[in-house]
Amino acid sequence: MARTRFPLAARSTDLVGSVIDSSTSLLAKQQHDIVRFAMGSPAPEAVPSEVLGELARAELSRPDAYDYAASEGDPRLREALLADLDGTTDHTTPERLLITAGGMQGLDLAFKLFVDPGDLVVVESPTYTNGSATAMSYQAQLLEVPVDDEGMQVDRLEEMVEQAGRAPKAIYAIPTFQNPSGASMSIERRHRLIELTRRWGSLLIDDDPYGRLRFAGDDVPSLHELADGDPLVLSVRTFSKIIGPGLRVGWVEADPALQQLLINAKQAMDTCTNLPLQRLIAAFLEGGHLGEHLATQRVAYRERKTAMQEALVEHFGDEIRCTDPEGGFFLWVTFGEEVDTEALFERALADGVAFIPGNAFSPSKFFPNAVRLCFASSQPDRIREGVARLRTAVDHVKQGA
Ligand code: PMP
């Protein structure tokens, strides 16, 4: 329709938007009480707003906090972040670091630099479709590789690439507490994925917003660490899940040879990441608040995940299958084949609970009977209430109500 009226670029037809993001605006318009399992947001009480508020008063009252920032990031934030990452699986050095407008901009920069129209890009299935949508905006052809409890099925990846008859230009992986499945890639698969990436000469995008939110099990080294400085690994990180998504601040970690290209691409996009919030985060890190904050969050998220799993067992028993993540924000729940979760969404919203339907996590819509539930945003009592409402909604749909 729009194409007949405007001289649009061909790529505009590949701009698919995000069902996930649109739920924020949809939910804001609802007047009734809704338990929110939809967006991947920390709960309001989980945001360290008191400390941030105090720091903001000092930081944001300085006039120089409102100037343009250096495109690679404000020196104070860069320094504080490097110090914070020191000793973690994401340790890095200044010439490899670029501050971005959230994780999404990191993904956009990566696909922008590496994807030409028609290039093959591997994504997980299910995946975070904002990421695959970004690849599509550069007219990638997607290959959806299934995920199981150990993350992307790397043996299937190899078979599927062989069948495709050409190497992928980029592989988009969310190796730890994957969005939406919660699954983490085993160490064996991580090694194998790096090997394949090297063999094919592909870019490996290591997108890991949740890795620091582990509440069970042992740490697994990041792809970044395992690849030991391989120029083909580009890491995308964000403060969205560990402090707050409205900040819109994240970072990219990449080979120094890519730094200037990343800066050029960012300058053509938004000049720099907003300075006041970079300063605020710098002050939060300098004050040593992040470690303490994460320790509290991990305990809260473990409780919330358990509350959600227990409520699901109580209300659904073996009618569903549910993943068992060791960190992050999400449970991935699969109903019987007769349940259409897109249809269920409307009913559930009316019954006072919101989730994201499974098909929103696959460009080919491979998951019509699954849902993603975010346990991070609600307290245990609300979680129990939300799961009870979900039971009511499923019953309504089954009765044709
Ligand atoms: N990658 C994944 C896997 C995510 O879950 C998210 C946020 N939901 C992002 C990237 C984007 O992060 P940001 O909000 O910082 O842009």
Short mmCIF file of C-alpha atoms and ligand atoms in Angstrom, two decimals:
data_model
loop_
_atom_site.label_atom_id
_atom_site.label_comp_id
_atom_site.label_asym_id
_atom_site.label_seq_id
_atom_site.Cartn_x
_atom_site.Cartn_y
_atom_site.Cartn_z
CA MET A 1 0.00 0.00 0.00
CA ALA A 2 2.64 2.50 1.11
CA ARG A 3 4.82 1.47 -1.85
CA THR A 4 2.34 2.86 -4.34
CA ARG A 5 2.45 6.31 -2.75
CA PHE A 6 6.08 6.81 -1.77
CA PRO A 7 9.36 6.30 -3.59
CA LEU A 8 10.49 3.87 -0.90
CA ALA A 9 13.82 2.06 -0.86
CA ALA A 10 13.62 -1.67 -1.62
CA ARG A 11 14.92 -2.41 1.88
CA SER A 12 11.84 -0.83 3.46
CA THR A 13 9.87 -4.01 2.72
CA ASP A 14 12.34 -5.90 4.93
CA LEU A 15 11.67 -3.68 7.95
CA VAL A 16 9.52 -6.04 9.98
CA GLY A 17 9.38 -4.25 13.33
CA SER A 18 9.14 -6.04 16.66
CA VAL A 19 6.12 -7.73 18.25
CA ILE A 20 8.16 -7.73 21.47
CA ASP A 21 8.72 -3.96 21.48
CA SER A 22 5.17 -3.20 20.35
CA SER A 23 3.87 -4.86 23.50
CA THR A 24 5.21 -1.89 25.54
CA SER A 25 2.90 0.50 23.74
CA LEU A 26 -0.01 -1.97 23.68
CA LEU A 27 0.23 -2.54 27.44
CA ALA A 28 0.50 1.19 28.16
CA LYS A 29 -2.95 1.63 26.60
CA GLN A 30 -4.68 -0.97 28.84
CA GLN A 31 -6.77 0.38 31.69
CA HIS A 32 -7.24 -2.82 33.72
CA ASP A 33 -4.86 -4.68 36.02
CA ILE A 34 -2.41 -6.84 34.08
CA VAL A 35 0.38 -9.08 35.34
CA ARG A 36 3.24 -8.35 33.00
CA PHE A 37 5.25 -11.33 31.81
CA ALA A 38 5.72 -9.74 28.39
CA MET A 39 8.69 -7.36 28.20
CA GLY A 40 12.18 -8.39 29.31
CA SER A 41 12.41 -5.62 31.88
CA PRO A 42 13.70 -5.61 35.42
CA ALA A 43 10.91 -4.84 37.92
CA PRO A 44 10.61 -1.16 38.93
CA GLU A 45 11.72 -2.08 42.46
CA ALA A 46 14.74 -3.89 40.99
CA VAL A 47 16.09 -0.69 39.45
CA PRO A 48 18.55 1.02 41.83
CA SER A 49 16.68 4.29 41.39
CA GLU A 50 17.47 5.74 44.80
CA VAL A 51 21.23 5.49 44.34
CA LEU A 52 20.91 6.61 40.71
CA GLY A 53 18.79 9.57 41.79
CA GLU A 54 21.40 10.70 44.28
CA LEU A 55 24.21 10.30 41.79
CA ALA A 56 22.16 12.07 39.13
CA ARG A 57 21.82 15.18 41.27
CA ALA A 58 25.60 15.62 41.31
CA GLU A 59 26.35 14.38 37.79
CA LEU A 60 23.54 16.09 35.95
CA SER A 61 24.01 19.46 37.59
CA ARG A 62 27.33 19.88 35.73
CA PRO A 63 26.83 21.85 32.51
CA ASP A 64 29.46 19.80 30.68
CA ALA A 65 27.22 16.73 31.06
CA TYR A 66 25.02 18.11 28.27
CA ASP A 67 27.65 18.45 25.55
CA TYR A 68 28.31 16.07 22.67
CA ALA A 69 30.26 13.03 23.81
CA ALA A 70 33.18 11.31 22.07
CA SER A 71 31.70 8.85 19.57
CA GLU A 72 33.62 5.93 21.10
CA GLY A 73 32.13 6.83 24.50
CA ASP A 74 32.77 9.22 27.36
CA PRO A 75 36.27 8.60 28.79
CA ARG A 76 34.90 8.31 32.33
CA LEU A 77 32.43 5.57 31.41
CA ARG A 78 34.99 3.76 29.29
CA GLU A 79 37.48 3.74 32.15
CA ALA A 80 34.93 2.69 34.78
CA LEU A 81 33.59 -0.06 32.51
CA LEU A 82 37.05 -1.44 31.73
CA ALA A 83 37.78 -1.57 35.47
CA ASP A 84 34.43 -3.27 36.15
CA LEU A 85 35.02 -5.91 33.46
CA ASP A 86 38.56 -6.61 34.62
CA GLY A 87 38.67 -10.17 35.94
CA THR A 88 35.32 -11.12 34.36
CA THR A 89 34.79 -13.27 31.28
CA ASP A 90 34.21 -9.99 29.37
CA HIS A 91 37.53 -8.31 30.25
CA THR A 92 38.82 -6.11 27.46
CA THR A 93 41.07 -3.20 26.46
CA PRO A 94 40.37 0.40 25.36
CA GLU A 95 41.09 -0.09 21.64
CA ARG A 96 38.44 -2.85 21.49
CA LEU A 97 35.64 -0.93 23.24
CA LEU A 98 32.87 1.25 21.81
CA ILE A 99 29.97 2.64 23.89
CA THR A 100 26.63 2.25 22.08
CA ALA A 101 22.98 3.21 22.44
CA GLY A 102 22.04 -0.11 24.05
CA GLY A 103 22.57 -3.63 22.76
CA MET A 104 20.33 -2.95 19.76
CA GLN A 105 22.75 -0.42 18.34
CA GLY A 106 25.58 -2.92 18.76
CA LEU A 107 23.61 -5.44 16.69
CA ASP A 108 22.79 -2.80 14.10
CA LEU A 109 26.44 -1.76 13.76
CA ALA A 110 27.56 -5.38 13.41
CA PHE A 111 25.04 -6.25 10.69
CA LYS A 112 25.58 -2.92 8.95
CA LEU A 113 29.31 -3.56 8.63
CA PHE A 114 29.05 -7.20 7.56
CA VAL A 115 25.81 -7.90 5.70
CA ASP A 116 25.18 -7.22 2.03
CA PRO A 117 21.75 -7.87 0.47
CA GLY A 118 21.19 -11.63 0.06
CA ASP A 119 23.95 -12.68 2.48
CA LEU A 120 23.25 -15.71 4.63
CA VAL A 121 22.92 -14.94 8.35
CA VAL A 122 22.48 -17.70 10.92
CA VAL A 123 20.10 -17.05 13.80
CA GLU A 124 18.94 -19.32 16.58
CA SER A 125 15.44 -20.73 16.54
CA PRO A 126 13.80 -19.43 18.64
CA THR A 127 15.78 -16.19 18.72
CA TYR A 128 15.56 -12.57 19.86
CA THR A 129 13.83 -11.36 16.73
CA ASN A 130 14.87 -7.73 17.20
CA GLY A 131 18.31 -9.09 16.31
CA SER A 132 17.10 -11.04 13.27
CA ALA A 133 15.00 -8.01 12.24
CA THR A 134 18.17 -5.91 12.27
CA ALA A 135 19.88 -8.43 9.97
CA MET A 136 16.79 -8.36 7.74
CA SER A 137 16.93 -4.57 7.56
CA TYR A 138 20.22 -5.09 5.67
CA GLN A 139 18.42 -7.65 3.49
CA ALA A 140 20.04 -10.76 4.95
CA GLN A 141 18.69 -14.20 4.12
CA LEU A 142 18.15 -15.97 7.43
CA LEU A 143 18.94 -19.55 8.37
CA GLU A 144 17.14 -20.57 11.56
CA VAL A 145 19.08 -23.18 13.52
CA PRO A 146 17.21 -24.99 16.32
CA VAL A 147 18.03 -24.47 19.99
CA ASP A 148 17.74 -27.18 22.67
CA ASP A 149 18.64 -27.25 26.39
CA GLU A 150 22.32 -26.78 25.48
CA GLY A 151 21.74 -23.80 23.20
CA MET A 152 22.18 -23.65 19.43
CA GLN A 153 22.43 -27.17 17.94
CA VAL A 154 25.82 -26.72 16.38
CA ASP A 155 25.76 -30.09 14.55
CA ARG A 156 22.51 -28.99 12.87
CA LEU A 157 24.18 -25.68 12.04
CA GLU A 158 26.91 -27.50 10.15
CA GLU A 159 24.37 -29.65 8.24
CA MET A 160 22.16 -26.71 7.40
CA VAL A 161 25.07 -24.62 6.14
CA GLU A 162 26.18 -27.55 3.98
CA GLN A 163 22.67 -27.80 2.55
CA ALA A 164 22.59 -24.05 1.92
CA GLY A 165 25.78 -24.52 -0.12
CA ARG A 166 27.44 -21.32 1.04
CA ALA A 167 29.07 -20.00 4.19
CA PRO A 168 27.13 -17.65 6.44
CA LYS A 169 28.37 -14.09 6.50
CA ALA A 170 27.39 -13.78 10.15
CA ILE A 171 26.23 -16.05 12.97
CA TYR A 172 24.05 -14.40 15.57
CA ALA A 173 24.25 -16.25 18.90
CA ILE A 174 22.86 -15.51 22.35
CA PRO A 175 24.94 -18.10 24.20
CA THR A 176 23.98 -17.48 27.83
CA PHE A 177 20.43 -17.52 29.29
CA GLN A 178 19.16 -17.12 25.77
CA ASN A 179 16.25 -14.85 24.94
CA PRO A 180 13.65 -16.36 24.74
CA SER A 181 14.48 -19.96 25.77
CA GLY A 182 16.68 -19.31 28.81
CA ALA A 183 19.04 -22.04 27.50
CA SER A 184 22.81 -21.72 27.80
CA MET A 185 25.20 -23.11 25.23
CA SER A 186 27.45 -25.89 26.57
CA ILE A 187 31.19 -25.31 26.57
CA GLU A 188 31.66 -28.05 23.94
CA ARG A 189 29.23 -26.32 21.59
CA ARG A 190 30.89 -22.96 22.21
CA HIS A 191 34.25 -24.39 21.14
CA ARG A 192 32.71 -26.07 18.10
CA LEU A 193 30.87 -22.88 17.11
CA ILE A 194 34.13 -20.93 17.21
CA GLU A 195 35.82 -23.63 15.09
CA LEU A 196 33.06 -23.49 12.46
CA THR A 197 33.15 -19.70 12.44
CA ARG A 198 36.88 -19.82 11.73
CA ARG A 199 36.44 -22.44 9.02
CA TRP A 200 33.77 -20.39 7.26
CA GLY A 201 35.36 -16.99 7.88
CA SER A 202 32.04 -15.72 9.27
CA LEU A 203 31.47 -12.98 11.81
CA LEU A 204 30.35 -14.46 15.15
CA ILE A 205 28.10 -12.05 17.03
CA ASP A 206 28.18 -12.90 20.72
CA ASP A 207 25.12 -11.16 22.20
CA ASP A 208 25.02 -11.58 25.95
CA PRO A 209 22.88 -9.16 27.97
CA TYR A 210 22.06 -11.66 30.76
CA GLY A 211 25.36 -13.43 31.52
CA ARG A 212 25.95 -11.54 34.77
CA LEU A 213 22.54 -12.56 36.07
CA ARG A 214 23.41 -16.16 36.93
CA PHE A 215 21.54 -17.54 39.95
CA ALA A 216 22.41 -21.26 39.71
CA GLY A 217 25.13 -23.50 38.26
CA ASP A 218 28.71 -22.66 37.36
CA ASP A 219 29.98 -19.83 35.20
CA VAL A 220 30.76 -20.69 31.59
CA PRO A 221 33.36 -18.63 29.71
CA SER A 222 31.95 -16.23 27.12
CA LEU A 223 32.51 -16.83 23.39
CA HIS A 224 34.64 -13.70 23.56
CA GLU A 225 36.94 -15.28 26.14
CA LEU A 226 37.07 -18.70 24.49
CA ALA A 227 37.90 -17.19 21.09
CA ASP A 228 40.87 -15.43 22.71
CA GLY A 229 40.87 -12.24 20.68
CA ASP A 230 39.79 -13.84 17.38
CA PRO A 231 39.07 -10.89 15.06
CA LEU A 232 35.88 -12.59 13.84
CA VAL A 233 34.15 -12.45 17.23
CA LEU A 234 32.22 -9.30 18.01
CA SER A 235 30.55 -9.01 21.41
CA VAL A 236 27.40 -7.00 22.10
CA ARG A 237 26.65 -6.01 25.70
CA THR A 238 24.23 -3.70 27.47
CA PHE A 239 23.37 -2.10 30.81
CA SER A 240 19.67 -2.67 30.05
CA LYS A 241 19.16 -5.83 32.10
CA ILE A 242 21.74 -5.17 34.82
CA ILE A 243 20.72 -1.55 35.57
CA GLY A 244 17.76 -0.39 33.46
CA PRO A 245 16.67 -0.61 29.79
CA GLY A 246 15.47 3.00 29.58
CA LEU A 247 19.08 4.16 29.93
CA ARG A 248 19.76 2.92 26.38
CA VAL A 249 23.48 2.46 26.99
CA GLY A 250 25.54 -0.57 26.05
CA TRP A 251 28.83 -1.46 24.40
CA VAL A 252 30.50 -3.41 21.64
CA GLU A 253 33.76 -5.30 22.05
CA ALA A 254 35.51 -5.94 18.74
CA ASP A 255 38.84 -6.29 17.02
CA PRO A 256 40.75 -2.97 17.05
CA ALA A 257 40.88 -3.05 13.23
CA LEU A 258 37.09 -2.60 13.24
CA GLN A 259 37.05 0.31 15.69
CA GLN A 260 37.23 3.13 13.15
CA LEU A 261 34.58 1.53 10.92
CA LEU A 262 32.29 1.11 13.92
CA ILE A 263 32.86 4.75 14.84
CA ASN A 264 32.19 5.87 11.26
CA ALA A 265 28.93 3.90 11.19
CA LYS A 266 27.87 5.24 14.59
CA GLN A 267 28.67 8.83 13.61
CA ALA A 268 26.43 8.48 10.58
CA MET A 269 23.67 7.14 12.86
CA ASP A 270 23.59 9.17 16.08
CA THR A 271 26.96 10.98 16.55
CA CYS A 272 27.40 9.73 20.11
CA THR A 273 25.57 7.97 22.91
CA ASN A 274 23.75 10.37 25.24
CA LEU A 275 26.26 11.90 27.63
CA PRO A 276 24.18 12.54 30.79
CA LEU A 277 23.34 8.86 31.14
CA GLN A 278 26.88 7.75 30.33
CA ARG A 279 28.04 9.97 33.21
CA LEU A 280 25.35 8.58 35.49
CA ILE A 281 26.39 4.99 34.76
CA ALA A 282 30.07 5.94 35.17
CA ALA A 283 29.31 7.31 38.64
CA PHE A 284 27.33 4.15 39.50
CA LEU A 285 30.27 1.95 38.50
CA GLU A 286 32.90 4.21 40.14
CA GLY A 287 30.94 4.07 43.40
CA GLY A 288 31.15 0.25 43.37
CA HIS A 289 27.36 -0.09 43.28
CA LEU A 290 27.03 -2.57 40.43
CA GLY A 291 28.47 -5.61 42.24
CA GLU A 292 26.19 -5.12 45.21
CA HIS A 293 23.19 -4.52 42.98
CA LEU A 294 23.81 -7.68 40.94
CA ALA A 295 24.19 -9.79 44.09
CA THR A 296 20.73 -8.66 45.27
CA GLN A 297 19.19 -9.16 41.84
CA ARG A 298 20.46 -12.70 41.47
CA VAL A 299 18.74 -13.73 44.70
CA ALA A 300 15.48 -12.03 43.69
CA TYR A 301 15.47 -13.58 40.20
CA ARG A 302 16.10 -17.08 41.54
CA GLU A 303 13.08 -16.70 43.84
CA ARG A 304 10.95 -15.38 41.01
CA LYS A 305 11.95 -18.13 38.61
CA THR A 306 11.13 -20.77 41.22
CA ALA A 307 7.78 -19.12 42.00
CA MET A 308 6.88 -19.14 38.31
CA GLN A 309 7.94 -22.74 37.74
CA GLU A 310 6.04 -23.94 40.82
CA ALA A 311 2.90 -22.07 39.80
CA LEU A 312 3.13 -23.51 36.27
CA VAL A 313 3.41 -27.04 37.65
CA GLU A 314 0.47 -26.41 40.00
CA HIS A 315 -1.82 -25.02 37.30
CA PHE A 316 -0.70 -26.90 34.18
CA GLY A 317 1.05 -30.08 35.36
CA ASP A 318 2.16 -32.09 32.35
CA GLU A 319 0.05 -30.09 29.88
CA ILE A 320 3.16 -27.99 29.26
CA ARG A 321 6.92 -28.26 28.89
CA CYS A 322 9.05 -25.54 30.46
CA THR A 323 12.76 -24.70 30.30
CA ASP A 324 14.86 -24.51 33.48
CA PRO A 325 17.34 -21.62 33.09
CA GLU A 326 20.22 -20.96 35.49
CA GLY A 327 19.96 -17.21 35.07
CA GLY A 328 18.49 -14.39 33.02
CA PHE A 329 14.85 -13.36 32.77
CA PHE A 330 12.81 -15.93 30.85
CA LEU A 331 10.97 -19.23 30.89
CA TRP A 332 9.96 -20.72 27.54
CA VAL A 333 6.75 -22.69 27.87
CA THR A 334 5.41 -25.06 25.22
CA PHE A 335 1.72 -26.04 25.30
CA GLY A 336 0.03 -28.89 23.46
CA GLU A 337 -0.27 -28.44 19.70
CA GLU A 338 -3.94 -27.50 19.98
CA VAL A 339 -3.10 -24.25 21.82
CA ASP A 340 -2.60 -21.29 19.49
CA THR A 341 -0.77 -18.77 21.66
CA GLU A 342 -1.39 -15.83 19.31
CA ALA A 343 -5.13 -16.39 19.80
CA LEU A 344 -4.52 -16.98 23.52
CA PHE A 345 -2.78 -13.59 23.80
CA GLU A 346 -5.99 -11.55 23.30
CA ARG A 347 -7.92 -13.68 25.78
CA ALA A 348 -5.09 -13.57 28.33
CA LEU A 349 -4.88 -9.79 28.06
CA ALA A 350 -8.60 -9.57 28.83
CA ASP A 351 -8.06 -11.99 31.74
CA GLY A 352 -5.26 -9.79 33.12
CA VAL A 353 -1.97 -11.38 32.09
CA ALA A 354 0.45 -10.54 29.26
CA PHE A 355 3.14 -12.68 27.62
CA ILE A 356 4.82 -12.80 24.23
CA PRO A 357 3.55 -15.52 21.85
CA GLY A 358 6.19 -17.99 20.63
CA ASN A 359 5.86 -17.06 16.96
CA ALA A 360 7.26 -13.63 17.78
CA PHE A 361 10.64 -15.36 18.30
CA SER A 362 10.99 -16.91 14.88
CA PRO A 363 11.02 -15.13 11.51
CA SER A 364 9.41 -18.31 10.07
CA LYS A 365 6.90 -18.52 12.95
CA PHE A 366 7.99 -21.99 14.05
CA PHE A 367 6.52 -21.78 17.59
CA PRO A 368 2.72 -21.34 17.40
CA ASN A 369 2.08 -23.18 20.70
CA ALA A 370 4.84 -21.63 22.86
CA VAL A 371 5.08 -18.51 24.99
CA ARG A 372 7.91 -16.53 26.54
CA LEU A 373 7.27 -15.59 30.15
CA CYS A 374 9.48 -13.00 31.88
CA PHE A 375 9.75 -13.82 35.57
CA ALA A 376 12.05 -10.87 36.36
CA SER A 377 9.48 -8.08 36.28
CA SER A 378 7.05 -9.23 39.01
CA GLN A 379 7.25 -10.22 42.66
CA PRO A 380 6.49 -13.87 43.56
CA ASP A 381 2.87 -13.20 44.66
CA ARG A 382 2.11 -11.38 41.43
CA ILE A 383 3.76 -14.19 39.50
CA ARG A 384 1.46 -16.72 41.15
CA GLU A 385 -1.53 -14.53 40.36
CA GLY A 386 -0.40 -14.13 36.73
CA VAL A 387 0.02 -17.87 36.20
CA ALA A 388 -3.46 -18.49 37.70
CA ARG A 389 -4.86 -15.94 35.21
CA LEU A 390 -3.01 -17.69 32.40
CA ARG A 391 -4.75 -20.94 33.43
CA THR A 392 -8.10 -19.14 33.27
CA ALA A 393 -7.29 -17.75 29.82
CA VAL A 394 -6.27 -21.18 28.47
CA ASP A 395 -9.54 -22.64 29.82
CA HIS A 396 -11.51 -19.83 28.22
CA VAL A 397 -9.86 -20.47 24.87
CA LYS A 398 -10.41 -24.24 25.15
CA GLN A 399 -14.10 -23.64 25.92
CA GLY A 400 -14.32 -21.27 22.97
CA ALA A 401 -15.20 -18.41 25.34
N1 PMP B 1 19.95 -8.88 22.79
C1 PMP B 1 19.12 -9.61 23.54
C2 PMP B 1 19.26 -11.09 23.54
C3 PMP B 1 18.12 -8.98 24.30
O1 PMP B 1 17.32 -9.73 25.05
C4 PMP B 1 18.01 -7.59 24.27
C5 PMP B 1 16.96 -6.84 25.03
N2 PMP B 1 15.77 -7.48 25.21
C6 PMP B 1 18.91 -6.87 23.46
C7 PMP B 1 19.86 -7.55 22.73
C8 PMP B 1 18.81 -5.40 23.29
O2 PMP B 1 19.28 -4.72 24.38
P1 PMP B 1 18.99 -3.17 24.58
O3 PMP B 1 17.66 -3.05 25.23
O4 PMP B 1 20.12 -2.72 25.43
O5 PMP B 1 19.02 -2.53 23.23
#
